[in-house]
Tab-separated table of C-alpha atoms in Angstrom:
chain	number	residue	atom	x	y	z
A	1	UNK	CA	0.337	-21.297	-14.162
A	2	UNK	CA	2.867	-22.242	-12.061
A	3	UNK	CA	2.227	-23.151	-8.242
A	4	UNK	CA	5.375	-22.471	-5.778
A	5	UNK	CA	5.851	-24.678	-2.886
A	6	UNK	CA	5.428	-23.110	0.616
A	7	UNK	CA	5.039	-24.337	4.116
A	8	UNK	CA	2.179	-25.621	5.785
A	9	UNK	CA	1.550	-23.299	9.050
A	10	UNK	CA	0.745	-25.746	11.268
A	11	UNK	CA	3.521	-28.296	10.791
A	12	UNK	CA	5.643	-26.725	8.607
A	13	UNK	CA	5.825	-29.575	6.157
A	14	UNK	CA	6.149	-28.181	2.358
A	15	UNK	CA	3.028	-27.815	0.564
A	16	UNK	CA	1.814	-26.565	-3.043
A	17	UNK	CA	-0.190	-23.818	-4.131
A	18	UNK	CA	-3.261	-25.957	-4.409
A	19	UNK	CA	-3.197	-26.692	-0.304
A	20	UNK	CA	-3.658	-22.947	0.511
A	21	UNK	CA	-1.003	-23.849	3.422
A	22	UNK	CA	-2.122	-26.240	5.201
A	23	UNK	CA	-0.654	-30.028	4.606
A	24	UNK	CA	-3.606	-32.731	3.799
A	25	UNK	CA	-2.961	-34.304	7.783
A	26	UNK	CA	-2.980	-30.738	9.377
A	27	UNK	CA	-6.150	-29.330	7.478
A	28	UNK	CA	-8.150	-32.940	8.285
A	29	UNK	CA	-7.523	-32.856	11.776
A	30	UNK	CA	-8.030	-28.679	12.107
A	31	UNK	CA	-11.242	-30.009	10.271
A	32	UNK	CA	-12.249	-32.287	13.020
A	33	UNK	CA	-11.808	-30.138	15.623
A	34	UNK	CA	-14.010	-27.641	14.557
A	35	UNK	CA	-16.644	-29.924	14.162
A	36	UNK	CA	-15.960	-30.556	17.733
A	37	UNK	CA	-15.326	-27.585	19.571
A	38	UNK	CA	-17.940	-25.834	22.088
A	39	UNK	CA	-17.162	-22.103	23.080
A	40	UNK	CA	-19.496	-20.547	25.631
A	41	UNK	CA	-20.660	-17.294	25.044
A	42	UNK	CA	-20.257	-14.896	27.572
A	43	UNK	CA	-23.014	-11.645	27.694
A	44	UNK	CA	-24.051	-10.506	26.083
A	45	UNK	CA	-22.798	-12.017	23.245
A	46	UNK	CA	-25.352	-14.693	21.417
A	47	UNK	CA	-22.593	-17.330	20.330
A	48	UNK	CA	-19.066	-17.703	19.977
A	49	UNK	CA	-17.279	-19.561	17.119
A	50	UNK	CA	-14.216	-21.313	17.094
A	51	UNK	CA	-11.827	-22.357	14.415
A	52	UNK	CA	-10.127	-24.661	16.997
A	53	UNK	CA	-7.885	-25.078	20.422
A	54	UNK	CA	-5.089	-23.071	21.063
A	55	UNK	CA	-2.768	-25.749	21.059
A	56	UNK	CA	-0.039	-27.411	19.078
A	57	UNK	CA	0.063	-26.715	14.833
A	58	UNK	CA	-3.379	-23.922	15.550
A	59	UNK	CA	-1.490	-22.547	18.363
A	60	UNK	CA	2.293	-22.353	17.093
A	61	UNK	CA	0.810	-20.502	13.631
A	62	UNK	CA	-1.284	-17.934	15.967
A	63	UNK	CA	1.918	-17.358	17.978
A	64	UNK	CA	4.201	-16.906	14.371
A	65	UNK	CA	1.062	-14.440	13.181
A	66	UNK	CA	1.637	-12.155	16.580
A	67	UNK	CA	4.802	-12.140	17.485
A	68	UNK	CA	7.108	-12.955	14.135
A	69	UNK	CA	8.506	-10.588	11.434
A	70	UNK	CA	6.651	-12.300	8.703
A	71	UNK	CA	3.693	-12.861	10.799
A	72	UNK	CA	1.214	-11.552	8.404
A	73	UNK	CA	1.606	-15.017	6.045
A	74	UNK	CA	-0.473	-16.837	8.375
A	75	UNK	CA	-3.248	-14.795	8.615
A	76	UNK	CA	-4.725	-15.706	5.400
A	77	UNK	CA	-4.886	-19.910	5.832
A	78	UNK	CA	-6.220	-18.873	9.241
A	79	UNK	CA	-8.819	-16.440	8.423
A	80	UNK	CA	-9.967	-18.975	5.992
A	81	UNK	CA	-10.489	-21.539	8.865
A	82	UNK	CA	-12.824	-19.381	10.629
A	83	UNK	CA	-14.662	-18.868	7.464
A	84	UNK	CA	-14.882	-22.832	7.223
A	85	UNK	CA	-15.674	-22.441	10.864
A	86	UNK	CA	-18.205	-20.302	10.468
A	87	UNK	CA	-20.106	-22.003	7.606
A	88	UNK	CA	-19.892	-24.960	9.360
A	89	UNK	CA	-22.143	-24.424	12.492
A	90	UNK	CA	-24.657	-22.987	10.091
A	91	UNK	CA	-24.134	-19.390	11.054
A	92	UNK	CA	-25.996	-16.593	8.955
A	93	UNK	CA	-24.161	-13.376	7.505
A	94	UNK	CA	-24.093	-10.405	9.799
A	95	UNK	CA	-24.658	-6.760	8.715
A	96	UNK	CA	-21.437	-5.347	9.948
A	97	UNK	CA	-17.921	-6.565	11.161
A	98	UNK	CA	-15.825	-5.262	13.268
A	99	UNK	CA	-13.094	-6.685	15.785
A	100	UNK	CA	-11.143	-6.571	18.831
A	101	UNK	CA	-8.648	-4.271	18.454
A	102	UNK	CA	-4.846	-4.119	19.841
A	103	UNK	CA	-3.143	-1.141	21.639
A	104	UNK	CA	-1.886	2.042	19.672
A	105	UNK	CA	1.789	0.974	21.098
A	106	UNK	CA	1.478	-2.723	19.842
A	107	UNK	CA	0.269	-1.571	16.500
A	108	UNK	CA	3.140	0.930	15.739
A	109	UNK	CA	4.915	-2.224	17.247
A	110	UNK	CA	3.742	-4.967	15.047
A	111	UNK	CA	3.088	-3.142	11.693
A	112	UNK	CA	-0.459	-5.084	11.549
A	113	UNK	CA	-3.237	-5.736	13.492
A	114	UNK	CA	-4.085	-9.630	12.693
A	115	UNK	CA	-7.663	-9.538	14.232
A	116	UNK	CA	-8.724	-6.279	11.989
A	117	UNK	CA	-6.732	-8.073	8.944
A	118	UNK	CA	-8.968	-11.060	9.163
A	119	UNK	CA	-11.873	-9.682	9.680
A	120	UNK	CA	-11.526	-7.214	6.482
A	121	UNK	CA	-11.165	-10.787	4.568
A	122	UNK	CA	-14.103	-11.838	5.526
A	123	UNK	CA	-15.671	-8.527	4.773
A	124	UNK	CA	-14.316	-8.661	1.557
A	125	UNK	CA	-15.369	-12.770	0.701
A	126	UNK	CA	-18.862	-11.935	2.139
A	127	UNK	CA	-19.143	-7.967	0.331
A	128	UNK	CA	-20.281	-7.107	4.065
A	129	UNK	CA	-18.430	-3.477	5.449
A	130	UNK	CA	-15.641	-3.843	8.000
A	131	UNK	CA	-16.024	-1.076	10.634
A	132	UNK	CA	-13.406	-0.150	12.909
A	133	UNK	CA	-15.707	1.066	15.771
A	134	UNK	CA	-13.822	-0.162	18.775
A	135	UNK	CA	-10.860	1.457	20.521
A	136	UNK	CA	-8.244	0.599	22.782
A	137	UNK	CA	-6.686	2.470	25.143
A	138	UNK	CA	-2.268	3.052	25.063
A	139	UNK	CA	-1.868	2.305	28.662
A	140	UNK	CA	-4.364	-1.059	28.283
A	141	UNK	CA	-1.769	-4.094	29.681
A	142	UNK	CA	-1.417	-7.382	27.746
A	143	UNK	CA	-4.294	-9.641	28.369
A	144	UNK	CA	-2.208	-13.061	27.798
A	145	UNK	CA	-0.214	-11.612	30.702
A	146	UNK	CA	-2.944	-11.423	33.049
A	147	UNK	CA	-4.807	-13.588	35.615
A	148	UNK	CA	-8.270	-14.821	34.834
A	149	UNK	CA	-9.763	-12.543	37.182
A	150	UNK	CA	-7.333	-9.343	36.531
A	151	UNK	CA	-8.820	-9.571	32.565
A	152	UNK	CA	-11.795	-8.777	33.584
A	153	UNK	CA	-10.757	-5.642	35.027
A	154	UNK	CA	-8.240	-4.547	32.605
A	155	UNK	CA	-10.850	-5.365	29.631
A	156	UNK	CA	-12.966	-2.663	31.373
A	157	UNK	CA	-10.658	-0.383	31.350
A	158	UNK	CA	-9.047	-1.473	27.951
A	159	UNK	CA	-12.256	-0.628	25.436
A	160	UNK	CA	-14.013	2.040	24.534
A	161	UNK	CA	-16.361	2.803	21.661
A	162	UNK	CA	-15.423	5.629	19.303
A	163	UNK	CA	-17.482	8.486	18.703
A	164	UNK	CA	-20.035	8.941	16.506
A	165	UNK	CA	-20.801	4.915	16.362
A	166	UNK	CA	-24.389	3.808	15.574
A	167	UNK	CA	-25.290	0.196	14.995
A	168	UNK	CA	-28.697	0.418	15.794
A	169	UNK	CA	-31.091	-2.993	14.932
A	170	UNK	CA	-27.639	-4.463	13.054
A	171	UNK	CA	-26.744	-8.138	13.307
A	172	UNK	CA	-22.653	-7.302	13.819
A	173	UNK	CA	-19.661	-9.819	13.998
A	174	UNK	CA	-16.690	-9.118	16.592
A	175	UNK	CA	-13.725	-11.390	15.421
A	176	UNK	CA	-10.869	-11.886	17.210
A	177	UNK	CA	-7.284	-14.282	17.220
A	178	UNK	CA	-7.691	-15.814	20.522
A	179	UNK	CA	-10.893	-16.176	23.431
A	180	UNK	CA	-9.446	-17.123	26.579
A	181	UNK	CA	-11.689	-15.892	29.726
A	182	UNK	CA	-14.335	-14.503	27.383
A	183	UNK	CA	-13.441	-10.709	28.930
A	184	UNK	CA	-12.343	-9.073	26.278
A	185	UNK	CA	-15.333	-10.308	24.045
A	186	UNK	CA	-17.779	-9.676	26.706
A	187	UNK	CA	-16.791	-6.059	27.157
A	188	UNK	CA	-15.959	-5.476	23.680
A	189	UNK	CA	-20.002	-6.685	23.148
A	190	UNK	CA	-21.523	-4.858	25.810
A	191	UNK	CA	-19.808	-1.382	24.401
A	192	UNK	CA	-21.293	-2.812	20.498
A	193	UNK	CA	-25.003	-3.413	22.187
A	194	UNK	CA	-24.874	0.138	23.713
A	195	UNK	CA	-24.196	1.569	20.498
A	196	UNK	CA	-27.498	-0.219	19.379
A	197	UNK	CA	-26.417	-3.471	18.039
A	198	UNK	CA	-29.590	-5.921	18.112
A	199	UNK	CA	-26.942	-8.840	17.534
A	200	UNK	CA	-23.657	-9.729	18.047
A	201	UNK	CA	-21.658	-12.430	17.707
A	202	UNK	CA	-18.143	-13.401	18.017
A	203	UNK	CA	-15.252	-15.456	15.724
A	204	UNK	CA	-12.420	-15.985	16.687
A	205	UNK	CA	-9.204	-18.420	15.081
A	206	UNK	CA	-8.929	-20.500	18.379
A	207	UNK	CA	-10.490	-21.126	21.766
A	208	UNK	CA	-7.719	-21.224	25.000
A	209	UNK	CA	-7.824	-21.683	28.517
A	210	UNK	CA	-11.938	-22.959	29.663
A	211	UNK	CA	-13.417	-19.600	27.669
């Protein structure tokens, strides 16, 4: 079987089949990082885990995965990271996944919604059900365009849980691409524990800002 060359996402540099994009120096050093990385977790969500720091290769592929035409290429290496990520620190499977979702408008805009596409791969590796259960609203604004303290505010107003949604005494994972402030986890969580989640916990591809 023959293995095509592609590029790695973080640098760019050509790489084969076998290297699942990412080059040898770019997967060692993504490697490190998450070995090093500390996210707080915000309530009332019990940890948050990180694949890395939004910065240079981690944060140029997260940036080609929202905002490019063939964006959707990179969400595979990275949703594999967080898997890494995830095994890592030790973490146990949850019952349930769901994730943060994006606005009606940037949907239709985008094509794809990259935190729901990873976390139905990691349904899928772990044979765990992917559950859509969180909403957001068409006039929500941007987050990454907001002050720290305005995303707390528009978060509030952003979410909302859709009907009909019972997690009651389930262990549920809320991934996302990016934690920044922690808002949009924090709110997403506290509508997930009202619908009777006992646990929840959060991954996310890459830790920004002092979340």
């Amino acid at each position: 079987m023959l293995l095509y060359p592609s590029r790695c996402v973080y640098c760019g540099q050509w790489v084969d089949g076998k290297q699942q994009r990412l080059c040898e120096a770019c997967r060692k050093q993504a490697e490190q990082e998450m070995e090093q990385i500390y996210c707080p977790a915000p309530e009332p969500v019990e940890q948050v885990i990180c694949a890395g720091r939004y910065r240079g290769g981690l944060m140029e592929a997260i940036r080609r995965m929202k905002f490019h035409s063939r964006g959707q290429a990179v969400m595979l290496p990275l949703a594999k990271l967080m898997e890494q990520a995830w095994e890592l620190h030790g973490m146990p499977r949850p019952d349930v996944i769901t994730c943060v979702p994006i606005s009606p408008l940037r949907l239709r805009t985008r094509g794809y919604d990259q935190s729901a596409e990873m976390a139905k791969y990691l349904a899928k590796q772990w044979g765990i059900p992917f559950e859509p259960v969180l909403g957001r609203r068409m006039l929500s604004r941007m987050q990454s365009k907001l002050q720290a303290e305005q995303r707390w505010e528009n978060a509030r107003k952003s979410f909302y849980l859709r009907r009909n949604t019972d997690l009651k005494g389930k262990h549920v994972l809320l991934v996302d691409d990016i934690v920044t402030t922690g808002a949009s986890i924090s709110c997403c969580a506290g509508l997930l524990r009202k619908a009777g989640a006992q646990t929840i916990w959060v991954l996310a591809a890459a830790k920004a800002g002092n979340a």
